[in-house]
XYZ file of C-alpha atoms in Angstrom:
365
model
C 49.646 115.132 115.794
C 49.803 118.597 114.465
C 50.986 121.462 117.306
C 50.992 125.254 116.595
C 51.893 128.163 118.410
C 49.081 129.793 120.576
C 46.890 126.480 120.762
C 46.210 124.726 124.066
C 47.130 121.195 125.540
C 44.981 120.784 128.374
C 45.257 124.130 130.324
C 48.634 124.967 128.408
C 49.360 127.312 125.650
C 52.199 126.603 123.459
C 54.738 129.135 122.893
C 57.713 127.140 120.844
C 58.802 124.153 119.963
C 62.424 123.022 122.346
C 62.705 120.022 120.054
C 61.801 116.579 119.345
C 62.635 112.872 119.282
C 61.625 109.486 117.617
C 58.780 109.254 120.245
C 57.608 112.665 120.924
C 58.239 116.951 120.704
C 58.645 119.080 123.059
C 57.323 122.728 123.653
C 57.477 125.155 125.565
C 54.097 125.930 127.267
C 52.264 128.744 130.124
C 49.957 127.319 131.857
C 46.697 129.647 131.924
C 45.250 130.150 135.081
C 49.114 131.014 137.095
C 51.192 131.566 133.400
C 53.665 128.943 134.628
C 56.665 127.980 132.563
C 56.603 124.136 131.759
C 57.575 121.859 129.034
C 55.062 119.477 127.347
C 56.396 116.635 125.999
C 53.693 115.314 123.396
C 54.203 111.212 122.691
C 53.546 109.746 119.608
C 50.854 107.706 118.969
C 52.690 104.862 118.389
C 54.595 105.102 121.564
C 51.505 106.113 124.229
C 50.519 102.423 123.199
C 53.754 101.282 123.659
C 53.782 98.782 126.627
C 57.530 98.279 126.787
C 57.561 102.405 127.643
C 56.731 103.468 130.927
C 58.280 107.231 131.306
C 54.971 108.266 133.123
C 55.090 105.646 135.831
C 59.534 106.796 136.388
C 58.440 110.158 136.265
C 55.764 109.657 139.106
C 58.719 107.706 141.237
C 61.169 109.872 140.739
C 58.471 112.864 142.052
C 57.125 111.637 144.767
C 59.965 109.488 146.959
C 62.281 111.272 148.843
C 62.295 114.937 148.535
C 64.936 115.665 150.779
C 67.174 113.726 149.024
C 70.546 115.437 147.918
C 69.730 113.974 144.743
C 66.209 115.152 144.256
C 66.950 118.563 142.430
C 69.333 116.719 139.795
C 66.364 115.113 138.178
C 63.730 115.892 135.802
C 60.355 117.076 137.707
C 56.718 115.793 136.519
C 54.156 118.964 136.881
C 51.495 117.157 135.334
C 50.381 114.572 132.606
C 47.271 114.175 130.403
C 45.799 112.988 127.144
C 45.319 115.077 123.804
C 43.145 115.551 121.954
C 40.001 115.228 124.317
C 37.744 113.053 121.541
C 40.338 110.504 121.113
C 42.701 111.241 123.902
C 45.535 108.908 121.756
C 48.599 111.293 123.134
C 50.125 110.429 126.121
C 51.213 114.370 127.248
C 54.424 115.028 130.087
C 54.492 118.303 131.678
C 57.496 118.593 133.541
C 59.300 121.554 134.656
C 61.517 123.929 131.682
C 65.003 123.274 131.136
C 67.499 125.171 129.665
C 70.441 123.825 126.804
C 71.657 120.478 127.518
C 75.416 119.695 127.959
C 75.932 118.472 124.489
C 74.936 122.326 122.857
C 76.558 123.701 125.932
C 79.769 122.450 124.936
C 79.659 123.592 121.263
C 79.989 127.247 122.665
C 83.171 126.705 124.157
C 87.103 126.662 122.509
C 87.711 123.084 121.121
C 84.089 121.769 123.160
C 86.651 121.960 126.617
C 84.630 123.235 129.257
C 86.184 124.923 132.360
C 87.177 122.333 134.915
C 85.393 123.929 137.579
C 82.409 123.465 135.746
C 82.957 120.035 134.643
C 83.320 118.963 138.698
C 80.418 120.727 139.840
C 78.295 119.308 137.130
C 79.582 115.826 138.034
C 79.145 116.254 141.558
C 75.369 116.928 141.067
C 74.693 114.262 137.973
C 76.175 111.680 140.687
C 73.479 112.879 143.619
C 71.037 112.720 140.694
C 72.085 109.288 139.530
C 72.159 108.037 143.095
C 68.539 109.515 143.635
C 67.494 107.258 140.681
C 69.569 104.580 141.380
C 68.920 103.629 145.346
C 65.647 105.926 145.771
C 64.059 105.009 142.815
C 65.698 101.953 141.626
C 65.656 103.030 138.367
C 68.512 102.577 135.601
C 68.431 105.322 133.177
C 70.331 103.167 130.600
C 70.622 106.513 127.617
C 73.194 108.981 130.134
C 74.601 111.125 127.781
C 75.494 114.616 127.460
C 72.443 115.111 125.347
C 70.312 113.957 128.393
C 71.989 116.233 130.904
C 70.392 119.664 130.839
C 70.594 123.005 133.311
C 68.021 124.539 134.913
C 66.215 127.892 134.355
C 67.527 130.894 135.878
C 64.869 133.608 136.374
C 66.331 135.836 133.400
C 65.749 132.680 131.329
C 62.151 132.402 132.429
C 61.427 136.091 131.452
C 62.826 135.661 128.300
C 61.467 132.182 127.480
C 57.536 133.896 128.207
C 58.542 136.783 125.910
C 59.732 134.865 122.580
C 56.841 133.278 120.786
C 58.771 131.296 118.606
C 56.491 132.813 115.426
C 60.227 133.478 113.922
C 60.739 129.876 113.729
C 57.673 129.185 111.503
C 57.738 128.208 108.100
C 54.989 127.167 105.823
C 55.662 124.573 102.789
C 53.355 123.346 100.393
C 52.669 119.461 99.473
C 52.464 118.244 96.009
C 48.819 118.243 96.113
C 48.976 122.323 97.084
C 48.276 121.346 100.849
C 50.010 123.543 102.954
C 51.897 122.174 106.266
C 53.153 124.363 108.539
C 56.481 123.726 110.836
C 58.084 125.145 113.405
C 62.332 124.486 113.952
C 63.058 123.517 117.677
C 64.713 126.562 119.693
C 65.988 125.223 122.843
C 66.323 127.937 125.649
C 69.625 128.838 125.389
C 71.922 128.695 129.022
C 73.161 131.993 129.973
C 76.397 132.113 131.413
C 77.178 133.417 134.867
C 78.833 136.866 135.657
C 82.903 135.891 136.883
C 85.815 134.505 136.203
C 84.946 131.352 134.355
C 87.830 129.176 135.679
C 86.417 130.070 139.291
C 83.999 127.949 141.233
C 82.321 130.496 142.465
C 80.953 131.635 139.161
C 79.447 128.303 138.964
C 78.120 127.476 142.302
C 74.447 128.529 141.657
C 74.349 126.640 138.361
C 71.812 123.112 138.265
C 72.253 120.540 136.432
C 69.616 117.683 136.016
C 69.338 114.028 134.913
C 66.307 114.166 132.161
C 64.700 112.100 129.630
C 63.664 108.648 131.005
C 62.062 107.767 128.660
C 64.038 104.214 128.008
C 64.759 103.542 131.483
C 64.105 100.334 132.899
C 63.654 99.156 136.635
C 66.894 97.577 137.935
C 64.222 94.281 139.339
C 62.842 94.204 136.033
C 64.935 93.760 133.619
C 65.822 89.967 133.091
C 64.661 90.243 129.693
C 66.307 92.753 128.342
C 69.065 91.977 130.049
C 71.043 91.179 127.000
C 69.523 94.220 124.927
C 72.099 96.682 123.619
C 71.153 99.700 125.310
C 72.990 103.030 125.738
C 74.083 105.279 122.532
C 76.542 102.834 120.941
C 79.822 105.367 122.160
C 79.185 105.437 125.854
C 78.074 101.534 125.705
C 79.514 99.535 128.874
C 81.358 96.471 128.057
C 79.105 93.823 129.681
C 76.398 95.243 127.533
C 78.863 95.013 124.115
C 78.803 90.928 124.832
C 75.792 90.647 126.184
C 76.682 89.657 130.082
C 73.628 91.199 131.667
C 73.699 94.570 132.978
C 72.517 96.810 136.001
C 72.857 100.227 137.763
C 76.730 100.060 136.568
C 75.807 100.841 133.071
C 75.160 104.564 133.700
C 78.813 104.531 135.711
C 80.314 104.086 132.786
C 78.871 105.736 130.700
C 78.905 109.154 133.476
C 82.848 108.541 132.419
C 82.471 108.647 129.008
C 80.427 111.752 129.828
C 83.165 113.498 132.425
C 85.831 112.693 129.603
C 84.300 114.398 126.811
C 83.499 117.240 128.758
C 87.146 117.850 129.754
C 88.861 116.937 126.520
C 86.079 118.196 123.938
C 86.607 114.770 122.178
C 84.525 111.356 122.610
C 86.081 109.122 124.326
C 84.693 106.804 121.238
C 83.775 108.064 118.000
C 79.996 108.080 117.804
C 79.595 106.443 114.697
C 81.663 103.851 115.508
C 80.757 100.048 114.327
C 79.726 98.421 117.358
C 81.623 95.286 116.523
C 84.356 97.444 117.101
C 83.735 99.016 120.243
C 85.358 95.946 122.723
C 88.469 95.999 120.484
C 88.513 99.864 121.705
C 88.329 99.083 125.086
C 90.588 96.505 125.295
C 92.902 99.223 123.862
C 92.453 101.607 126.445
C 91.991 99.474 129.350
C 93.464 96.177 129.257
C 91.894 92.512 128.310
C 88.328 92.145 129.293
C 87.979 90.033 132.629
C 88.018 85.948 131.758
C 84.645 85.777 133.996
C 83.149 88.351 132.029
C 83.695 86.783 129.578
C 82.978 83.760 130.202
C 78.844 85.124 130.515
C 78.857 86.902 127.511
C 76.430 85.521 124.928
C 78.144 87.499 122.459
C 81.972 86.942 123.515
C 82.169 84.457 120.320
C 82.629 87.380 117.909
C 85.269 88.936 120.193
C 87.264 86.298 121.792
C 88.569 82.993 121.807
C 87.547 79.741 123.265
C 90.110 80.420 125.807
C 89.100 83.856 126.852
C 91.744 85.731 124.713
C 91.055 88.722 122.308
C 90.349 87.373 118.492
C 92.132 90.836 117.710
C 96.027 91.093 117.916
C 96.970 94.462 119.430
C 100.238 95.810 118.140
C 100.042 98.429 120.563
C 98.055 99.564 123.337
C 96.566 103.219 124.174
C 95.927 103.831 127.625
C 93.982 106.114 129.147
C 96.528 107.358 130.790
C 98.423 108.338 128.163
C 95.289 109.732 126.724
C 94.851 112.024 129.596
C 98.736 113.440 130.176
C 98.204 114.234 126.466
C 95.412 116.778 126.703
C 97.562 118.951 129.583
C 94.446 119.067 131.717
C 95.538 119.886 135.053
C 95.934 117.299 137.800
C 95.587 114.233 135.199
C 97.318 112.221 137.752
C 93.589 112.454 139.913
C 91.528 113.008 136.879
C 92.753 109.456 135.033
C 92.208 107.635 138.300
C 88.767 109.154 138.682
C 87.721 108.091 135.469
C 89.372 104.484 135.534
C 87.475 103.919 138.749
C 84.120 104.765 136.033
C 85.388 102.367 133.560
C 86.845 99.468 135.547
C 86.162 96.884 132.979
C 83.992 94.417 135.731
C 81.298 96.040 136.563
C 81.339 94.463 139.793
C 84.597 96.660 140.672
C 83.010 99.845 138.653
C 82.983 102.885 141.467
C 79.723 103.553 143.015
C 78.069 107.008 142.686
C 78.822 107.801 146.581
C 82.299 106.534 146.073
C 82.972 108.332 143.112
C 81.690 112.023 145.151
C 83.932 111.137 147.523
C 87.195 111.168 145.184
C 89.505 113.266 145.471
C 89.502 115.088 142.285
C 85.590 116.282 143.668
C 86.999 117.200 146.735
């Protein structure tokens, strides 16, 4: 469905496109009648009809069950939802609340992608109250945590600034072969701005929010039998009962919350995201040791990694620990920081840290 700047969805006016997705855009929109901030986030038509999505219905959970929950303001926040256009009303629309950059374009702005480490803990302390808000509130799995799905809230400065750009800069109008022309507007996410301080101080950083968004391929954790062998999660941060098909639960976004944590500190994936995904147990066997024989054992894919007897098909000359990984980066206290993480990618998830256990560590403290 076409958007431009200046029309309405429902009672909102669009003032730029944040970005988009293989289900949906996003804008930035004021509502009329109060000129409230939001974000509209305009479905496909193809995925409105979707019955396998159900963002609306997580949304509406994750809004309405316990407020005073530490974890409530580390999720996403529905304002409202509609259809558009009125005639055929074949868009499913989202209004939730604006968000600023998310982690992933946060990161690019720093020296080697290596954010400060006071930053990194205080954004893991509050993606762990979120998670556990979805998690044991909700009873939701996100199943797609990434740093692309991890975004910081508005500040008021951001707010004025966000009302006053139009995003008309960021049109451009192109012509179709048959002289039609098509206009299109590049996605301008609203751009994070940093605190006033010394950057390696937690002070400068205690005011900052970060939230849990995009649900949008969530699943509940009692409903899931049948996709319980589906390969969910972006390919890099994939948990390994998910790699051989074990069945999978709330565990899934542990690991890959590690994955997250350890980019953020090093600037480097933990995997490489294009990695073949026939490789990725082979990786983790590297890093961590020989998957568990019961693991194994329920995998409905472990033929293509391991042997009859449980053993890795692969021969590994060497190993790479994460350990070593860590020592190598000179990050301070790597001591607390590798055990953190290990307790994130313990390679049962039965024995994978909990998110109340894991704001309890130590290196959080």
């Amino acid at each position: 469905m076409p958007i431009s700047i200046g029309e309405c969805l429902g009672e909102y006016r669009v003032l730029r496109k944040l970005g988009w997705g293989n289900y949906s855009t996003v804008w930035l929109v004021q509502r009329e009648r109060d000129k409230c901030l939001a974000a509209a986030k305009v479905m496909t038509e193809s995925s409105t009809r979707d019955p396998d999505l159900h963002e609306l219905e997580f949304l509406q959970c994750m809004r309405t069950q316990q407020p005073l929950h530490a974890g409530y303001p580390h999720v996403t926040k529905l304002i409202d939802h509609f259809r558009h256009p009125p005639e055929s009303e074949s868009h499913l629309c989202l209004v939730t609340e604006p968000l600023s950059e998310n982690l992933l374009s946060f990161s690019a702005r720093w020296k080697k992608r290596r954010l400060p480490v006071p930053l990194v803990k205080h954004v893991t302390r509050q993606v762990l109250m979120g998670l556990d808000y979805l998690h044991n509130v909700c009873n939701i799995i996100h199943t797609d945590m990434k740093n692309d799905n991890i975004m910081f809230a508005m500040t008021d400065a951001d707010i004025i600034a966000s009302a006053a750009d139009k995003g008309e800069r960021l049109k451009s109008v192109d012509a179709l072969p048959d002289g039609t022309q098509v206009t299109r507007y590049r996605s301008a996410p609203i751009r994070f701005r940093l605190p006033e301080g010394h950057m390696d101080s937690p002070d400068t950083w205690s005011h900052v929010t970060a939230k849990i968004g995009d649900v949008g391929v969530s699943c509940w954790a009692d409903k899931r039998d049948r996709r319980s062998v589906e390969l969910i999660q972006s390919s890099a941060l994939r948990a390994p009962e998910v790699c051989i098909g074990a069945g999978w639960g709330k565990p899934v976004d542990i690991w890959s919350m590690g994955c997250i944590v350890f980019e953020l500190l090093t600037g480097k994936s933990l995997i490489e995201p294009n990695t073949k995904d026939l490789s990725i147990p082979n990786i983790h066997m590297i890093m961590f040791g020989d998957y568990p024989k019961k693991l194994v054992e329920r995998g409905q894919f472990s033929e293509y990694f391991f042997n009859d007897d449980c053993t890795p098909r692969m021969r590994f000359a060497e190993r790479c620990l994460l350990e070593d990984i860590i020592k190598g980066t000179g990050i301070p206290d790597a001591p607390l920081v590798t055990d953190f993480l290990l307790r994130m990618f313990a390679l049962d998830p039965a024995e994978r840290a909990s998110c109340h256990e894991l704001r309890e560590h130590k290196w959080l403290a």
